[in-house]
PDB file of C-alpha atoms in Angstrom:
ATOM      1  CA  UNK A   1      -9.279  -6.444  18.961  1.00 55.00           C
ATOM      2  CA  UNK A   2     -12.363  -8.197  17.567  1.00 57.00           C
ATOM      3  CA  UNK A   3     -12.880  -5.354  15.054  1.00 68.00           C
ATOM      4  CA  UNK A   4      -9.427  -5.684  13.525  1.00 85.00           C
ATOM      5  CA  UNK A   5      -8.680  -7.642  10.364  1.00 93.00           C
ATOM      6  CA  UNK A   6      -5.364  -8.881   9.025  1.00 95.00           C
ATOM      7  CA  UNK A   7      -5.087  -8.581   5.252  1.00 96.00           C
ATOM      8  CA  UNK A   8      -3.013 -10.833   3.015  1.00 94.00           C
ATOM      9  CA  UNK A   9      -3.766  -8.855  -0.154  1.00 94.00           C
ATOM     10  CA  UNK A  10      -1.314  -6.050  -0.903  1.00 96.00           C
ATOM     11  CA  UNK A  11      -3.986  -4.181  -2.883  1.00 94.00           C
ATOM     12  CA  UNK A  12      -6.342  -4.114   0.100  1.00 95.00           C
ATOM     13  CA  UNK A  13      -3.590  -2.880   2.420  1.00 97.00           C
ATOM     14  CA  UNK A  14      -2.695  -0.090  -0.004  1.00 97.00           C
ATOM     15  CA  UNK A  15      -6.350   0.915  -0.362  1.00 96.00           C
ATOM     16  CA  UNK A  16      -6.956   0.974   3.389  1.00 96.00           C
ATOM     17  CA  UNK A  17      -3.895   3.096   4.075  1.00 98.00           C
ATOM     18  CA  UNK A  18      -4.816   5.492   1.262  1.00 97.00           C
ATOM     19  CA  UNK A  19      -8.340   5.737   2.694  1.00 96.00           C
ATOM     20  CA  UNK A  20      -7.127   6.719   6.142  1.00 97.00           C
ATOM     21  CA  UNK A  21      -4.577   9.246   4.897  1.00 98.00           C
ATOM     22  CA  UNK A  22      -7.338  10.795   2.760  1.00 96.00           C
ATOM     23  CA  UNK A  23      -9.443  11.053   5.920  1.00 96.00           C
ATOM     24  CA  UNK A  24      -6.710  13.053   7.637  1.00 97.00           C
ATOM     25  CA  UNK A  25      -4.674  10.327   9.334  1.00 98.00           C
ATOM     26  CA  UNK A  26      -1.461  11.729   7.890  1.00 98.00           C
ATOM     27  CA  UNK A  27       0.996  10.884  10.673  1.00 98.00           C
ATOM     28  CA  UNK A  28       2.267   7.353  11.016  1.00 98.00           C
ATOM     29  CA  UNK A  29       4.667   4.877  12.517  1.00 98.00           C
ATOM     30  CA  UNK A  30       5.126   1.334  11.218  1.00 98.00           C
ATOM     31  CA  UNK A  31       6.858  -1.913  12.033  1.00 98.00           C
ATOM     32  CA  UNK A  32       6.478  -5.680  12.028  1.00 98.00           C
ATOM     33  CA  UNK A  33       6.274  -8.620  14.381  1.00 96.00           C
ATOM     34  CA  UNK A  34       6.036 -12.395  14.154  1.00 95.00           C
ATOM     35  CA  UNK A  35       2.563 -13.913  13.889  1.00 93.00           C
ATOM     36  CA  UNK A  36       2.834 -15.530  17.320  1.00 91.00           C
ATOM     37  CA  UNK A  37       3.330 -12.125  18.974  1.00 94.00           C
ATOM     38  CA  UNK A  38       0.721 -10.076  17.147  1.00 94.00           C
ATOM     39  CA  UNK A  39      -1.925 -10.454  19.869  1.00 93.00           C
ATOM     40  CA  UNK A  40       0.408  -8.920  22.450  1.00 95.00           C
ATOM     41  CA  UNK A  41       1.302  -6.103  20.056  1.00 95.00           C
ATOM     42  CA  UNK A  42      -2.359  -5.333  19.319  1.00 95.00           C
ATOM     43  CA  UNK A  43      -3.194  -5.420  23.036  1.00 94.00           C
ATOM     44  CA  UNK A  44      -0.411  -2.897  23.637  1.00 95.00           C
ATOM     45  CA  UNK A  45      -1.727  -0.640  20.868  1.00 96.00           C
ATOM     46  CA  UNK A  46      -5.241  -0.870  22.297  1.00 94.00           C
ATOM     47  CA  UNK A  47      -4.101  -0.038  25.807  1.00 94.00           C
ATOM     48  CA  UNK A  48      -1.867   2.878  24.806  1.00 95.00           C
ATOM     49  CA  UNK A  49      -3.560   4.262  21.685  1.00 95.00           C
ATOM     50  CA  UNK A  50      -7.179   3.013  21.581  1.00 93.00           C
ATOM     51  CA  UNK A  51      -6.267   1.622  18.159  1.00 92.00           C
ATOM     52  CA  UNK A  52      -9.410  -0.454  17.566  1.00 88.00           C
ATOM     53  CA  UNK A  53     -12.196   1.637  19.057  1.00 91.00           C
ATOM     54  CA  UNK A  54     -15.507   1.924  17.214  1.00 89.00           C
ATOM     55  CA  UNK A  55     -16.478   4.603  14.709  1.00 91.00           C
ATOM     56  CA  UNK A  56     -18.836   6.066  17.304  1.00 94.00           C
ATOM     57  CA  UNK A  57     -16.020   6.320  19.857  1.00 94.00           C
ATOM     58  CA  UNK A  58     -13.752   8.008  17.310  1.00 94.00           C
ATOM     59  CA  UNK A  59     -16.474  10.500  16.448  1.00 94.00           C
ATOM     60  CA  UNK A  60     -16.961  11.224  20.134  1.00 95.00           C
ATOM     61  CA  UNK A  61     -13.235  11.827  20.597  1.00 95.00           C
ATOM     62  CA  UNK A  62     -13.219  14.168  17.596  1.00 94.00           C
ATOM     63  CA  UNK A  63     -16.092  16.200  19.074  1.00 94.00           C
ATOM     64  CA  UNK A  64     -14.085  16.436  22.297  1.00 95.00           C
ATOM     65  CA  UNK A  65     -11.146  17.899  20.388  1.00 95.00           C
ATOM     66  CA  UNK A  66      -9.036  14.745  20.685  1.00 96.00           C
ATOM     67  CA  UNK A  67      -7.016  12.916  18.048  1.00 96.00           C
ATOM     68  CA  UNK A  68      -7.528   9.375  16.770  1.00 97.00           C
ATOM     69  CA  UNK A  69      -5.529   6.429  15.475  1.00 97.00           C
ATOM     70  CA  UNK A  70      -6.228   3.644  12.979  1.00 96.00           C
ATOM     71  CA  UNK A  71      -4.295   0.385  12.791  1.00 97.00           C
ATOM     72  CA  UNK A  72      -3.724  -1.458   9.493  1.00 97.00           C
ATOM     73  CA  UNK A  73      -2.367  -5.013   9.614  1.00 97.00           C
ATOM     74  CA  UNK A  74      -0.832  -7.057   6.814  1.00 97.00           C
ATOM     75  CA  UNK A  75      -0.258 -10.790   7.129  1.00 96.00           C
ATOM     76  CA  UNK A  76       2.680 -11.893   5.001  1.00 95.00           C
ATOM     77  CA  UNK A  77       4.118 -15.326   5.631  1.00 92.00           C
ATOM     78  CA  UNK A  78       5.249 -15.619   9.232  1.00 92.00           C
ATOM     79  CA  UNK A  79       5.262 -11.848   9.749  1.00 96.00           C
ATOM     80  CA  UNK A  80       2.603  -9.261  10.458  1.00 97.00           C
ATOM     81  CA  UNK A  81       3.374  -5.749   9.253  1.00 98.00           C
ATOM     82  CA  UNK A  82       1.551  -2.922  10.979  1.00 98.00           C
ATOM     83  CA  UNK A  83       0.905   0.775  10.381  1.00 98.00           C
ATOM     84  CA  UNK A  84      -0.434   3.086  13.072  1.00 98.00           C
ATOM     85  CA  UNK A  85      -1.988   6.077  11.299  1.00 98.00           C
ATOM     86  CA  UNK A  86      -2.793   9.118  13.430  1.00 98.00           C
ATOM     87  CA  UNK A  87      -4.425  12.488  13.000  1.00 97.00           C
ATOM     88  CA  UNK A  88      -1.932  15.384  13.337  1.00 97.00           C
ATOM     89  CA  UNK A  89      -1.476  17.217  16.668  1.00 96.00           C
ATOM     90  CA  UNK A  90      -3.244  20.339  15.420  1.00 95.00           C
ATOM     91  CA  UNK A  91      -6.452  18.313  15.001  1.00 92.00           C
ATOM     92  CA  UNK A  92      -6.398  17.119  18.602  1.00 94.00           C
ATOM     93  CA  UNK A  93      -4.185  15.649  21.281  1.00 94.00           C
ATOM     94  CA  UNK A  94      -3.453  11.929  21.311  1.00 96.00           C
ATOM     95  CA  UNK A  95      -0.992   9.861  23.409  1.00 95.00           C
ATOM     96  CA  UNK A  96       0.837   8.692  20.278  1.00 96.00           C
ATOM     97  CA  UNK A  97       2.029  12.255  19.661  1.00 96.00           C
ATOM     98  CA  UNK A  98       3.971  12.082  22.925  1.00 94.00           C
ATOM     99  CA  UNK A  99       5.258   8.509  22.827  1.00 94.00           C
ATOM    100  CA  UNK A 100       6.289   7.983  19.198  1.00 93.00           C
ATOM    101  CA  UNK A 101       8.321   9.791  16.575  1.00 94.00           C
ATOM    102  CA  UNK A 102       5.743  10.055  13.824  1.00 97.00           C
ATOM    103  CA  UNK A 103       6.417  10.635  10.150  1.00 98.00           C
ATOM    104  CA  UNK A 104       4.268  12.792   7.883  1.00 98.00           C
ATOM    105  CA  UNK A 105       2.946  10.712   4.971  1.00 98.00           C
ATOM    106  CA  UNK A 106       2.548  13.835   2.821  1.00 96.00           C
ATOM    107  CA  UNK A 107       6.166  15.011   3.056  1.00 95.00           C
ATOM    108  CA  UNK A 108       8.870  13.966   0.584  1.00 94.00           C
ATOM    109  CA  UNK A 109      11.330  11.738   2.400  1.00 94.00           C
ATOM    110  CA  UNK A 110       8.703  10.510   4.864  1.00 98.00           C
ATOM    111  CA  UNK A 111       6.173   8.970   2.481  1.00 98.00           C
ATOM    112  CA  UNK A 112       4.726   5.548   3.195  1.00 99.00           C
ATOM    113  CA  UNK A 113       6.549   2.900   1.143  1.00 98.00           C
ATOM    114  CA  UNK A 114       5.385  -0.700   0.808  1.00 98.00           C
ATOM    115  CA  UNK A 115       6.880  -3.359  -1.463  1.00 98.00           C
ATOM    116  CA  UNK A 116       8.317  -0.857  -3.917  1.00 98.00           C
ATOM    117  CA  UNK A 117       5.299   1.473  -3.972  1.00 98.00           C
ATOM    118  CA  UNK A 118       4.927   4.901  -2.371  1.00 98.00           C
ATOM    119  CA  UNK A 119       1.880   6.975  -1.447  1.00 98.00           C
ATOM    120  CA  UNK A 120       2.051  10.367  -3.175  1.00 98.00           C
ATOM    121  CA  UNK A 121      -0.028  13.369  -4.167  1.00 94.00           C
ATOM    122  CA  UNK A 122      -0.089  13.832  -7.948  1.00 91.00           C
ATOM    123  CA  UNK A 123      -1.815  16.465 -10.114  1.00 86.00           C
ATOM    124  CA  UNK A 124      -5.399  15.565 -10.978  1.00 82.00           C
ATOM    125  CA  UNK A 125      -5.841  15.667 -14.746  1.00 79.00           C
ATOM    126  CA  UNK A 126      -7.754  18.688 -15.989  1.00 74.00           C
ATOM    127  CA  UNK A 127      -7.817  20.452 -12.623  1.00 80.00           C
ATOM    128  CA  UNK A 128      -5.597  22.483 -10.325  1.00 77.00           C
ATOM    129  CA  UNK A 129      -6.044  19.901  -7.584  1.00 84.00           C
ATOM    130  CA  UNK A 130      -3.927  16.948  -6.509  1.00 88.00           C
ATOM    131  CA  UNK A 131      -4.994  13.396  -5.807  1.00 92.00           C
ATOM    132  CA  UNK A 132      -3.594  10.840  -3.398  1.00 96.00           C
ATOM    133  CA  UNK A 133      -2.453   7.671  -5.167  1.00 97.00           C
ATOM    134  CA  UNK A 134       0.191   4.960  -5.157  1.00 98.00           C
ATOM    135  CA  UNK A 135       3.052   4.792  -7.624  1.00 98.00           C
ATOM    136  CA  UNK A 136       6.252   2.804  -8.015  1.00 98.00           C
ATOM    137  CA  UNK A 137       9.269   4.181  -6.228  1.00 98.00           C
ATOM    138  CA  UNK A 138      12.054   5.432  -8.478  1.00 98.00           C
ATOM    139  CA  UNK A 139      14.109   2.293  -7.898  1.00 98.00           C
ATOM    140  CA  UNK A 140      11.151   0.024  -8.690  1.00 98.00           C
ATOM    141  CA  UNK A 141      10.321   1.930 -11.869  1.00 98.00           C
ATOM    142  CA  UNK A 142      13.968   1.906 -12.979  1.00 98.00           C
ATOM    143  CA  UNK A 143      14.131  -1.827 -12.281  1.00 98.00           C
ATOM    144  CA  UNK A 144      11.130  -2.479 -14.513  1.00 98.00           C
ATOM    145  CA  UNK A 145      12.597  -0.224 -17.200  1.00 98.00           C
ATOM    146  CA  UNK A 146      15.821  -2.217 -17.173  1.00 98.00           C
ATOM    147  CA  UNK A 147      13.882  -5.494 -17.261  1.00 98.00           C
ATOM    148  CA  UNK A 148      11.990  -4.309 -20.341  1.00 98.00           C
ATOM    149  CA  UNK A 149      15.228  -3.476 -22.158  1.00 98.00           C
ATOM    150  CA  UNK A 150      16.914  -6.743 -21.200  1.00 98.00           C
ATOM    151  CA  UNK A 151      13.871  -8.851 -22.127  1.00 98.00           C
ATOM    152  CA  UNK A 152      13.556  -7.328 -25.596  1.00 98.00           C
ATOM    153  CA  UNK A 153      17.265  -7.462 -26.304  1.00 97.00           C
ATOM    154  CA  UNK A 154      17.329 -11.140 -25.335  1.00 97.00           C
ATOM    155  CA  UNK A 155      14.824 -11.691 -28.177  1.00 97.00           C
ATOM    156  CA  UNK A 156      13.244 -14.363 -25.974  1.00 97.00           C
ATOM    157  CA  UNK A 157       9.476 -14.531 -26.405  1.00 97.00           C
ATOM    158  CA  UNK A 158       9.107 -16.014 -22.918  1.00 98.00           C
ATOM    159  CA  UNK A 159      11.137 -13.227 -21.267  1.00 98.00           C
ATOM    160  CA  UNK A 160       9.202 -10.517 -23.062  1.00 98.00           C
ATOM    161  CA  UNK A 161       5.911 -12.173 -22.169  1.00 98.00           C
ATOM    162  CA  UNK A 162       6.979 -12.482 -18.538  1.00 98.00           C
ATOM    163  CA  UNK A 163       7.983  -8.833 -18.179  1.00 98.00           C
ATOM    164  CA  UNK A 164       4.572  -7.816 -19.554  1.00 97.00           C
ATOM    165  CA  UNK A 165       2.905 -10.200 -17.123  1.00 96.00           C
ATOM    166  CA  UNK A 166       4.823  -8.615 -14.242  1.00 97.00           C
ATOM    167  CA  UNK A 167       3.770  -5.135 -15.332  1.00 97.00           C
ATOM    168  CA  UNK A 168       0.094  -6.105 -15.551  1.00 95.00           C
ATOM    169  CA  UNK A 169       0.284  -7.801 -12.139  1.00 94.00           C
ATOM    170  CA  UNK A 170       0.807  -4.472 -10.371  1.00 95.00           C
ATOM    171  CA  UNK A 171      -2.121  -2.910  -8.467  1.00 94.00           C
ATOM    172  CA  UNK A 172      -4.121  -0.640 -10.784  1.00 93.00           C
ATOM    173  CA  UNK A 173      -3.835   2.625  -8.884  1.00 95.00           C
ATOM    174  CA  UNK A 174      -3.797   5.727 -11.053  1.00 94.00           C
ATOM    175  CA  UNK A 175      -0.147   6.578 -10.386  1.00 96.00           C
ATOM    176  CA  UNK A 176       0.988   3.026 -11.116  1.00 97.00           C
ATOM    177  CA  UNK A 177      -1.108   2.813 -14.291  1.00 95.00           C
ATOM    178  CA  UNK A 178       0.526   5.988 -15.582  1.00 95.00           C
ATOM    179  CA  UNK A 179       3.985   4.524 -14.995  1.00 97.00           C
ATOM    180  CA  UNK A 180       3.073   1.248 -16.677  1.00 97.00           C
ATOM    181  CA  UNK A 181       1.875   3.241 -19.673  1.00 95.00           C
ATOM    182  CA  UNK A 182       5.329   4.821 -19.947  1.00 97.00           C
ATOM    183  CA  UNK A 183       7.000   1.419 -19.658  1.00 98.00           C
ATOM    184  CA  UNK A 184       4.776   0.030 -22.420  1.00 97.00           C
ATOM    185  CA  UNK A 185       5.825   2.911 -24.673  1.00 97.00           C
ATOM    186  CA  UNK A 186       9.433   1.977 -23.910  1.00 98.00           C
ATOM    187  CA  UNK A 187       8.720  -1.695 -24.603  1.00 98.00           C
ATOM    188  CA  UNK A 188       7.213  -0.940 -28.016  1.00 97.00           C
ATOM    189  CA  UNK A 189      10.107   1.363 -28.903  1.00 98.00           C
ATOM    190  CA  UNK A 190      12.630  -1.343 -27.970  1.00 98.00           C
ATOM    191  CA  UNK A 191      10.736  -3.968 -29.991  1.00 98.00           C
ATOM    192  CA  UNK A 192      10.666  -1.656 -33.009  1.00 97.00           C
ATOM    193  CA  UNK A 193      14.357  -0.842 -32.626  1.00 96.00           C
ATOM    194  CA  UNK A 194      15.209  -4.547 -32.482  1.00 96.00           C
ATOM    195  CA  UNK A 195      12.965  -5.297 -35.495  1.00 96.00           C
ATOM    196  CA  UNK A 196      11.205  -8.144 -33.683  1.00 96.00           C
ATOM    197  CA  UNK A 197       8.078  -8.947 -35.671  1.00 93.00           C
ATOM    198  CA  UNK A 198       6.656 -11.706 -33.452  1.00 94.00           C
ATOM    199  CA  UNK A 199       7.124 -10.031 -30.052  1.00 96.00           C
ATOM    200  CA  UNK A 200       4.227 -10.499 -27.611  1.00 97.00           C
ATOM    201  CA  UNK A 201       1.823  -7.575 -27.556  1.00 95.00           C
ATOM    202  CA  UNK A 202       0.802  -5.837 -24.335  1.00 95.00           C
ATOM    203  CA  UNK A 203      -2.846  -6.342 -23.323  1.00 91.00           C
ATOM    204  CA  UNK A 204      -5.130  -3.676 -24.769  1.00 84.00           C
ATOM    205  CA  UNK A 205      -6.323  -2.379 -21.408  1.00 81.00           C
ATOM    206  CA  UNK A 206      -4.850  -1.847 -17.980  1.00 80.00           C
ATOM    207  CA  UNK A 207      -7.812  -1.744 -15.651  1.00 80.00           C
ATOM    208  CA  UNK A 208      -8.257   0.488 -12.646  1.00 83.00           C
ATOM    209  CA  UNK A 209      -8.218  -1.228  -9.287  1.00 80.00           C
ATOM    210  CA  UNK A 210     -11.823  -1.622  -8.183  1.00 79.00           C
ATOM    211  CA  UNK A 211     -12.888  -1.067  -4.624  1.00 77.00           C
ATOM    212  CA  UNK A 212     -11.782  -4.129  -2.670  1.00 72.00           C
ATOM    213  CA  UNK A 213     -13.951  -5.574   0.123  1.00 74.00           C
ATOM    214  CA  UNK A 214     -12.630  -6.019   3.646  1.00 73.00           C
ATOM    215  CA  UNK A 215     -11.408  -9.561   2.942  1.00 80.00           C
ATOM    216  CA  UNK A 216      -9.209 -10.399   5.886  1.00 88.00           C
ATOM    217  CA  UNK A 217      -9.052 -12.678   8.903  1.00 88.00           C
ATOM    218  CA  UNK A 218      -9.582 -11.849  12.542  1.00 87.00           C
ATOM    219  CA  UNK A 219      -7.000 -12.388  15.248  1.00 85.00           C
ATOM    220  CA  UNK A 220      -9.165 -15.249  16.512  1.00 85.00           C
ATOM    221  CA  UNK A 221      -9.057 -16.931  13.101  1.00 87.00           C
ATOM    222  CA  UNK A 222      -5.286 -16.440  12.913  1.00 86.00           C
ATOM    223  CA  UNK A 223      -4.921 -18.005  16.358  1.00 83.00           C
ATOM    224  CA  UNK A 224      -6.944 -21.026  15.203  1.00 83.00           C
ATOM    225  CA  UNK A 225      -4.751 -21.374  12.100  1.00 82.00           C
ATOM    226  CA  UNK A 226      -1.601 -21.321  14.207  1.00 77.00           C
ATOM    227  CA  UNK A 227      -2.978 -23.964  16.572  1.00 76.00           C
ATOM    228  CA  UNK A 228      -3.895 -26.242  13.663  1.00 80.00           C
ATOM    229  CA  UNK A 229      -0.304 -26.098  12.427  1.00 74.00           C
ATOM    230  CA  UNK A 230       1.156 -27.303  15.731  1.00 63.00           C
TER     231      UNK A 230
END
């Protein structure tokens, strides 16, 4: 349990999950619990799935032909959201394969979705390969598209500025950046169609999301925070 961190940043959670899926932890189950129960939940995961063993212990299990599990935790308000990511059965046996109905993160219809984003494999530009990345779900993208249209047609500088701010506030994963580029094209077309000369301009660059450090809190620190609030 001492090795586990709870992350408040959505970007860090998305990066960690993408990392593990890239490493072959393609099966998953997820859920949530209240902050006051997370210690019991983690203890259960440790007892049943060895969810927080060391890198050395995981390597040892792999050499023995056994599967492994990683646990990602997100602290959001009074809830803790969790994802148990497991290697597939063909890599090696693991108790989670017997006790849980796991989804396959690489299959359409079973992809990992978090806050309107989904983990997908998209073609890698200039190659025949694919790359794992996050993008907006269809409903999220359509919602932004509608917001762009409504903001421009309102002719309100503040509404147009706000919709651009919302777009640039999204995590800069490759798939998301590509979608934002399409929405910016739509925004400019709508502004031109409405003949709005003083409309706010989108920022010149949409930066990639840099590698985020493991900025989180331990269960011990969370426990101390909860006690201080009593």
